[in-house]
Amino acid sequence: MTLFDYPFMINALRAGTIVAVVSGAMGWFMVLRRQTFAGHTLSLVGFPGAAGAILLGLAPAFGYFGFCIAAGVIIAMASPPVGSALYSEESAVIGSVQAFSLACGFLFVNLYHGNLNGLTNLLFGSFLGITNGQVVSLLAVAVPALVALGLIVRPLLFASVDPEVAAAAGIPVRLLAVIFLLLLGAAAAEASQITGSLLVFALLVLPPATAHVITGRPLLGIALSVVLAVAVTWAGSVMAYYTPYPTGAFITTLSFAAYVAVRGIRVLNARARKGPVPMREALT
Amino acid sequence: MKPAGVVSDTVSTSNEVIHARGASVRFGDRLLWSGVDLHIGPGTFTAILGPNGAGKSTLLKVLLGLQPLASGTVDVLGAPAGAARRRIGYVPQRGAFDRTLRIRGLDVVRLGLDGSRWGLPLSALRARRTREAVAEVVNLVGATQYASRPIGGLSGGEQQRLVVAQALVRRPELLLLDEPLDSLDLANQAAVAALVQRICRERGVTVVMVAHDVNPILQFLDEVVYVARGKAVVGAPNEVITTQTLSALYGARVEVLRASDGRLVVVGTPEAPALHADRHAG
Ligand SMILES: Nc1ncnc2c1ncn2[C@@H]1O[C@H](COP(=O)(O)OP(=O)(O)OP(=O)(O)O)[C@@H](O)[C@H]1O
Ligand SMILES: [Mg+2]
């Protein structure tokens, strides 16, 4: 028997792949836009969302999507517009959302009379026991989110790299910021269901950050980020199948190792290339 | 020289790139400037000068249609400001790109061409044309050597050339530059100024540049717009940057001195542009 003969393994790989593709793509923009703090908060918000849904007797997926997307909208609306942008102010908004949502999460878990195993799953994820229905619901969110990203990919890149010039060129910079946080909320909600709220970063930050180190070409970088996220998800799932350790731990470790390796190679290359710096021609 | 408020009716306005009449801008109950008249012809090089906070950047935003007027009219390229936005190249006032921004210079330039297109870039033909247009304009600004490096790691002068290339890649008829020489060393200031002058002369692009120090571009200028104390004077540089005109504008004794190398120094106003080379230090 191979591992593909087990339906739970097939579903884990299906779900993992969907989540990895979405996280790799959205995460690339999140790293570019320096919104990792927002992304982190959106992931954590999934925890009270799911806990609240369980408390009300609903499927956790409703809580993940509802809370993550709502938090995305709140952060986007409450943040200062580009130009007058005070990053500290945005951070304060995000931090408040994060603190409040964590407090809600603990309250909900307590009200539910703490099933400790459930709490661990919410925080650290559960790859096994993913149903067909869950795979379909992940796909139902992933496809429209990716289509939306494809539609706005170039204006979003412009607005992220050069907001003022983009605004002058007629791009709706503020609207794109809101749409992007919505998409990021969807990605965080997807990833939370598989990796848990605490390990979302394994997929949402590390593969994109690695891709940014490897290439400065936007479309290639997004593709690379997706490929890396899928690769660590598959490798992590297979490793977990043959060992008694959880999938999330392997995915996180592999993503982190890839990032460290790529940074290390860059440093070594830079050292090797470092010769006398040529004088720049002063005048053209 | 045409003092602000005096509209010359003899000038034909049909071929003017910028035509403003009695323009004023208000923020709340603060009148930033008023009675501004501009007649800027095609292919000319104009500088906007004035102290910090006079409203120079705001004037460019008015030309882009990003800042509404409280009164008066502004036509740009034959249409009300904002309507011809796609025919204008704009380089805003800004600091350097974030050091850690890892997007290549080429891709930043490319955004000027296709950054406002929706959907994925699927046409191979268009992709090739885009690549060629980007390579050409990068070559024009002399940035080919470093354009494929991440822009965050480039020097201020290198970045400035690339953002000028980004503004040029769509082949605009009007180029609006907000303090592009700021934070460059003297050699790079001279090089970027010469580049802008070349684009203006060789390609017939009308250039309006906000400058904090007029000297690097003085020899290239056709016209100067000097904004201060809520008003603007417009005219040839040797008419506007004089003791008499600036004293009248400031309503106080201001002296314009010419150094032996031809550089102009404005003395007597606490906010005179040429005296504040160190204003970004704090
Ligand atoms: N959107 C706005 N709302 C309110 N006040 C504004 C706005 N934009 C600019 N101002 C104010 O108008 C004044 C002029 O601003 P502007 O940026 O045009 O000056 P500037 O001449 O370009 O100055 P600097 O040399 O420092 O760049 C400033 O006091 C600024 O605070
Ligand atoms: Mg300014």
Coordinates of C-alpha atoms and ligand atoms in Angstrom, one line a residue, chain B residues 52-53 55-58 93 178-179 210 279, ligand 2:
Chain B
N52 CA 9.1 75.2 1.4
G53 CA 5.4 75.0 1.8
G55 CA 2.6 75.2 -2.8
K56 CA 4.9 74.0 -5.6
S57 CA 4.0 70.3 -5.3
T58 CA 0.4 71.3 -5.1
Q93 CA 8.6 64.3 -4.7
D178 CA 8.9 67.2 -8.5
E179 CA 12.4 68.0 -7.1
V210 CA 9.9 71.8 -9.3
R279 CA 16.9 71.3 5.1
Ligands
MG2 MG 7.0 69.9 -2.7

